[in-house]
Coordinates of C-alpha atoms in Angstrom, one line a residue:
M1 CA -70.5 173.8 109.7
K2 CA -67.5 173.3 107.5
N3 CA -67.0 177.0 106.7
R4 CA -67.5 178.0 110.4
K5 CA -64.8 175.5 111.6
L6 CA -62.3 176.3 108.9
T7 CA -62.7 180.0 109.4
A8 CA -62.3 179.6 113.2
L9 CA -59.1 177.7 112.8
L10 CA -57.6 180.2 110.4
A11 CA -58.7 183.1 112.5
A12 CA -57.0 181.5 115.5
A13 CA -53.8 181.2 113.6
A14 CA -54.0 184.8 112.4
L15 CA -54.7 186.1 116.0
T16 CA -51.7 184.2 117.4
A17 CA -49.5 185.4 114.6
S18 CA -50.4 189.0 115.3
L19 CA -49.5 188.7 118.9
L20 CA -45.9 187.8 118.1
G21 CA -45.6 190.1 115.1
G22 CA -44.9 187.4 112.5
C23 CA -44.2 183.8 111.9
G24 CA -41.0 181.9 112.3
S25 CA -39.6 178.6 113.1
A26 CA -40.9 176.6 116.1
E27 CA -38.5 176.2 118.9
A28 CA -38.7 172.5 118.7
E29 CA -35.6 170.5 119.1
T30 CA -34.2 167.9 116.6
A31 CA -32.8 164.5 116.6
E32 CA -29.2 163.6 117.0
A33 CA -26.6 164.2 114.3
L34 CA -27.4 161.0 112.4
E35 CA -30.9 162.3 111.6
T36 CA -29.7 164.7 109.0
T37 CA -26.9 164.7 106.5
E38 CA -26.0 168.3 107.1
E39 CA -25.2 168.7 110.8
A40 CA -23.9 172.3 110.4
A41 CA -27.3 173.3 109.0
A42 CA -29.2 171.8 112.0
D43 CA -32.1 169.4 111.6
E44 CA -34.9 172.0 112.2
T45 CA -33.6 175.0 110.3
T46 CA -36.1 177.6 109.3
E47 CA -34.5 178.0 105.9
A48 CA -35.7 174.6 104.8
P49 CA -38.9 172.8 105.7
E50 CA -39.0 169.4 107.4
E51 CA -39.7 167.7 104.1
A52 CA -36.5 169.0 102.6
A53 CA -34.5 167.7 105.5
S54 CA -36.1 164.3 105.1
D55 CA -35.3 164.3 101.4
E56 CA -31.7 165.1 102.1
T57 CA -31.5 162.2 104.5
T58 CA -33.1 159.8 102.0
E59 CA -30.6 160.9 99.3
A60 CA -27.5 160.6 101.5
P61 CA -24.7 158.3 100.1
E62 CA -24.4 154.9 101.6
T63 CA -21.0 155.7 103.0
E64 CA -22.5 158.6 105.0
A65 CA -25.4 156.3 106.2
A66 CA -22.8 153.7 107.3
A67 CA -20.9 156.3 109.2
E68 CA -24.0 157.6 110.9
E69 CA -25.0 154.1 112.0
E70 CA -21.5 153.7 113.5
D71 CA -21.9 157.0 115.3
E72 CA -25.3 155.9 116.7
E73 CA -23.5 153.2 118.7
N74 CA -21.4 155.8 120.5
Y75 CA -24.1 157.4 122.7
E76 CA -27.0 156.3 124.8
T77 CA -30.3 158.2 124.8
G78 CA -32.3 156.0 127.2
D79 CA -34.8 153.2 127.0
A80 CA -37.5 153.9 124.4
S81 CA -39.8 151.3 125.9
L82 CA -40.3 153.6 129.0
D83 CA -42.0 156.2 126.8
D84 CA -45.7 155.9 125.9
P85 CA -46.2 156.8 122.2
R86 CA -49.9 157.4 123.0
N87 CA -51.3 156.0 119.7
A88 CA -53.8 153.4 121.1
D89 CA -57.2 153.0 119.5
G90 CA -60.7 152.8 121.1
I91 CA -60.5 156.2 122.8
G92 CA -64.0 157.6 122.8
E93 CA -65.5 160.8 121.4
N94 CA -63.2 163.4 123.0
E95 CA -59.6 163.6 122.0
L96 CA -56.8 165.9 123.1
M97 CA -54.0 165.6 120.6
V98 CA -50.6 166.9 121.8
I99 CA -48.5 167.8 118.9
S100 CA -44.7 168.3 119.2
F101 CA -41.7 168.5 116.9
G102 CA -40.3 165.5 118.7
T103 CA -36.9 164.2 119.7
S104 CA -35.2 160.8 119.4
Y105 CA -33.5 161.3 122.8
N106 CA -35.6 158.7 124.5
D107 CA -35.2 159.9 128.1
S108 CA -35.7 163.5 127.2
R109 CA -38.8 162.6 125.2
R110 CA -40.3 160.8 128.2
L111 CA -39.3 163.5 130.7
T112 CA -40.5 166.4 128.6
I113 CA -43.1 165.6 125.9
G114 CA -44.3 162.6 127.8
A115 CA -44.6 164.6 131.0
I116 CA -46.6 167.3 129.3
E117 CA -49.0 164.7 127.9
G118 CA -49.2 163.1 131.4
A119 CA -50.2 166.5 132.8
M120 CA -52.9 166.8 130.2
E121 CA -54.3 163.3 131.1
E122 CA -54.4 164.3 134.8
A123 CA -56.0 167.6 134.1
F124 CA -58.6 166.3 131.6
P125 CA -59.8 162.8 132.6
D126 CA -62.7 163.0 130.2
W127 CA -60.4 163.5 127.2
S128 CA -58.2 160.8 125.6
V129 CA -54.7 162.3 125.2
R130 CA -52.9 161.2 122.0
R131 CA -49.5 162.2 120.4
G132 CA -48.5 163.5 117.1
F133 CA -45.0 164.5 115.9
T134 CA -44.2 166.9 113.1
S135 CA -40.8 165.6 112.4
Q136 CA -40.9 162.5 110.1
I137 CA -37.1 162.2 110.4
I138 CA -37.4 161.6 114.2
I139 CA -40.4 159.2 113.7
D140 CA -38.5 157.1 111.2
H141 CA -35.3 157.1 113.2
V142 CA -36.9 156.0 116.4
K143 CA -38.8 153.3 114.6
S144 CA -35.6 152.0 112.9
R145 CA -33.4 152.2 116.0
D146 CA -35.9 151.2 118.8
G147 CA -38.8 149.6 117.0
V148 CA -41.2 152.1 118.5
V149 CA -43.9 153.5 116.2
M150 CA -45.2 157.0 116.6
D151 CA -47.8 158.9 114.6
N152 CA -47.0 162.0 112.5
V153 CA -49.7 164.7 112.5
E154 CA -51.7 163.3 109.5
E155 CA -51.5 159.7 110.9
A156 CA -52.7 161.0 114.3
L157 CA -55.6 162.8 112.7
D158 CA -56.5 159.7 110.6
R159 CA -56.4 157.6 113.7
A160 CA -58.8 160.0 115.4
I161 CA -61.2 159.8 112.5
D162 CA -61.0 156.0 112.5
N163 CA -61.8 156.0 116.3
G164 CA -64.9 158.0 115.8
V165 CA -63.7 161.1 117.6
K166 CA -66.3 163.9 117.5
N167 CA -64.6 166.6 119.6
L168 CA -60.9 167.3 118.8
V169 CA -58.6 169.6 120.7
V170 CA -55.1 170.1 119.4
Q171 CA -52.5 171.4 121.8
P172 CA -49.0 172.1 120.3
T173 CA -46.0 172.2 122.6
H174 CA -44.1 174.6 120.3
L175 CA -42.4 177.5 122.0
M176 CA -43.7 180.2 119.6
D177 CA -46.1 180.9 116.8
G178 CA -43.8 180.1 113.9
L179 CA -43.8 178.1 110.7
E180 CA -44.2 174.7 112.5
Y181 CA -47.1 175.9 114.5
N182 CA -48.9 177.4 111.5
D183 CA -48.3 174.2 109.5
V184 CA -50.1 172.4 112.3
V185 CA -53.0 174.8 112.1
D186 CA -53.2 174.4 108.3
T187 CA -53.1 170.6 108.5
V188 CA -55.8 170.4 111.1
A189 CA -58.0 172.8 109.0
Q190 CA -57.9 170.3 106.2
Y191 CA -59.4 167.7 108.5
A192 CA -62.0 169.9 110.1
D193 CA -64.9 168.4 108.3
A194 CA -64.3 165.0 109.9
F195 CA -65.1 166.2 113.4
E196 CA -68.1 167.9 114.9
Q197 CA -65.9 170.4 116.8
V198 CA -62.3 171.4 116.6
A199 CA -60.1 173.8 118.6
I200 CA -56.4 174.5 118.6
G201 CA -54.5 175.7 121.7
K202 CA -51.9 178.4 121.6
P203 CA -48.1 177.8 121.7
L204 CA -46.1 178.3 125.0
L205 CA -45.1 182.0 124.5
T206 CA -48.2 183.8 123.2
S207 CA -49.4 186.5 125.5
D208 CA -47.4 188.9 127.8
E209 CA -48.7 186.8 130.7
D210 CA -47.1 183.7 129.1
F211 CA -43.7 185.5 128.9
Q212 CA -44.0 186.6 132.5
T213 CA -44.9 183.1 133.7
V214 CA -42.0 181.4 131.8
M215 CA -39.5 184.0 133.1
E216 CA -40.6 183.3 136.6
I217 CA -40.3 179.5 136.1
I218 CA -36.8 179.6 134.6
T219 CA -35.4 182.0 137.1
A220 CA -36.9 180.0 140.0
E221 CA -35.3 176.8 138.5
T222 CA -31.9 178.4 138.4
A223 CA -32.1 180.7 141.5
G224 CA -29.6 178.5 143.4
Y225 CA -26.9 179.5 140.9
D226 CA -27.5 183.2 141.0
D227 CA -24.8 184.2 143.4
G228 CA -23.4 187.3 141.7
N229 CA -20.4 185.4 140.4
T230 CA -22.3 183.3 137.9
A231 CA -23.7 184.1 134.5
I232 CA -26.9 182.1 133.8
C233 CA -27.2 181.6 130.0
F234 CA -30.2 180.2 128.2
M235 CA -29.8 178.8 124.7
G236 CA -32.8 178.9 122.3
H237 CA -32.9 177.6 118.8
G238 CA -33.4 180.8 116.9
T239 CA -34.9 181.7 113.5
E240 CA -34.3 184.1 110.7
A241 CA -38.0 185.0 110.7
E242 CA -39.6 187.7 112.8
S243 CA -40.7 185.4 115.5
N244 CA -37.1 185.3 116.6
Q245 CA -38.1 188.4 118.6
V246 CA -39.3 186.1 121.4
Y247 CA -35.7 185.7 122.6
G248 CA -35.1 189.5 122.7
K249 CA -38.3 190.0 124.5
M250 CA -37.4 187.4 127.1
Q251 CA -34.0 189.1 127.6
E252 CA -35.8 192.5 128.1
L253 CA -38.1 191.0 130.7
L254 CA -35.3 189.5 132.6
T255 CA -33.3 192.7 132.6
E256 CA -36.3 194.8 133.6
A257 CA -37.2 192.4 136.4
G258 CA -33.7 192.8 137.9
F259 CA -32.2 189.5 136.8
E260 CA -29.0 191.2 135.8
H261 CA -26.9 188.0 135.6
Y262 CA -29.3 186.2 133.1
Y263 CA -28.6 186.1 129.4
V264 CA -30.5 184.7 126.4
G265 CA -28.9 183.5 123.1
T266 CA -29.7 181.2 120.2
V267 CA -28.0 178.5 118.1
E268 CA -29.2 179.6 114.7
A269 CA -29.8 183.3 114.9
E270 CA -29.4 186.3 117.2
P271 CA -28.4 186.9 119.9
S272 CA -25.6 184.5 118.9
L273 CA -23.2 182.6 121.2
E274 CA -20.6 185.4 120.4
D275 CA -23.1 188.0 121.6
V276 CA -23.8 186.2 124.8
L277 CA -20.1 185.6 125.4
S278 CA -19.3 189.3 124.9
Q279 CA -22.0 190.2 127.5
V280 CA -20.7 187.7 130.0
Q281 CA -17.1 189.0 129.6
D282 CA -18.3 192.5 130.4
G283 CA -19.2 191.2 133.9
A284 CA -17.0 189.9 136.7
Y285 CA -18.1 186.3 136.5
T286 CA -16.1 183.2 137.3
R287 CA -18.8 180.6 136.5
V288 CA -21.3 180.1 133.7
V289 CA -24.5 178.0 133.9
L290 CA -26.0 176.8 130.6
M291 CA -29.6 175.7 130.1
P292 CA -31.7 175.2 127.0
L293 CA -34.6 177.4 126.3
M294 CA -36.2 174.5 124.4
I295 CA -39.0 172.1 125.3
V296 CA -36.8 169.0 125.0
A297 CA -33.1 168.4 125.6
G298 CA -32.1 166.8 122.3
D299 CA -29.2 167.3 119.9
H300 CA -28.9 171.0 120.4
A301 CA -28.8 170.8 124.2
N302 CA -26.5 167.8 124.3
N303 CA -24.1 168.8 121.6
D304 CA -24.4 172.5 120.6
M305 CA -24.8 173.5 124.3
A306 CA -23.2 170.9 126.5
G307 CA -20.9 169.0 124.0
D308 CA -17.2 168.6 124.4
E309 CA -16.4 169.4 120.8
E310 CA -14.9 172.7 119.7
G311 CA -17.5 175.4 119.1
S312 CA -20.1 174.3 121.6
W313 CA -21.3 176.8 124.2
K314 CA -19.6 174.7 126.9
T315 CA -16.1 174.6 125.3
T316 CA -16.3 178.2 124.1
F317 CA -16.9 179.5 127.7
E318 CA -14.3 177.1 129.1
A319 CA -11.8 178.4 126.5
A320 CA -12.6 181.9 127.8
G321 CA -11.6 180.9 131.3
Y322 CA -15.0 180.1 133.0
E323 CA -16.1 177.2 135.0
V324 CA -19.1 175.8 133.1
V325 CA -22.1 174.0 134.5
P326 CA -24.5 172.6 131.8
L327 CA -28.0 171.9 132.9
V328 CA -29.2 169.4 130.2
Q329 CA -32.9 169.5 130.7
G330 CA -35.7 170.6 128.5
L331 CA -38.3 173.1 129.6
G332 CA -40.9 170.4 129.4
E333 CA -39.5 168.8 132.5
L334 CA -40.6 171.8 134.6
E335 CA -43.9 171.5 136.2
G336 CA -44.7 175.1 135.7
I337 CA -44.2 174.8 131.9
Q338 CA -46.5 171.7 131.9
E339 CA -49.1 173.7 133.8
L340 CA -49.0 176.6 131.4
L341 CA -49.6 174.3 128.4
V342 CA -52.4 172.7 130.3
E343 CA -53.9 176.2 130.7
H344 CA -53.7 176.7 126.9
A345 CA -55.4 173.4 126.3
Q346 CA -58.1 174.4 128.9
A347 CA -58.8 177.5 126.9
A348 CA -59.2 175.5 123.7
I349 CA -61.5 173.0 125.4
E350 CA -63.6 175.9 126.7
E351 CA -64.1 177.0 123.1
I352 CA -65.7 173.6 122.4
D353 CA -67.7 173.5 125.6

């Protein structure tokens, strides 16, 4: 039993990796600036693992920590008590664990990750839906700031064991099959012996059909802005790894489907902001609409995309003479995205059934 389950998990990871041609960073969003001591590097960079970012935060000088605490009082992310951390006990034998990178933007967490989890509960009433976050930085920050406790992946798995779960399905909300997703697969494999059956769902953008579906969803969401005078720009995270190709693939699909006013760029890789700006300037646009190609609308969406500071996508396009309309909402808010992740979870459940 042990070898069969472990082999199945690793084979699933290998299959998914082959579909995207390599592994890279998950498109998960990170917490606000105070969650890391090196804002320019971004909280979820692919060059350093989550543990390294956590260590940097731990070792930050007291003066930096004080400055960060002061910054924390200058913005409002919503009421954390409205979000369900989904870490209750007494859940029965079937558990559907939804694993996300996470975000400390409370409203966005509830409207994206929480909404995805809610869709899972509605679709699978015979399964107890529970949450696990891969970012310990976010977990620690929300606990310190709001007094809300959420499980990391290992804690969520331990909780499942303590609750006597026999059948475990894990559905990540990651955009792509990258380092984060494969870390989840590896971690779950280490716990495989504790359950009778285990299955792991695929990330959002896995098959060609997934890309087509997501393209249809995001173009339908922004169709009201596509008037010929408006450039509609999506901002992804980006990675130096091969899985960064998902952004180029989405751009190709948009272009081939006739969405000539749509552009895809990234914060951390290519296509860069400069690449997208150059493409927009080649057109006859007067307005630019910005939207994150990320599950949540956290620090990158609020600051790198829609922020008023120099260097953001918003101020860069404004400086170039465009009217800018930021749409600060994560993909997880869209019903179609929720349904697609439910389909991936359904496929994993069918493996167990």
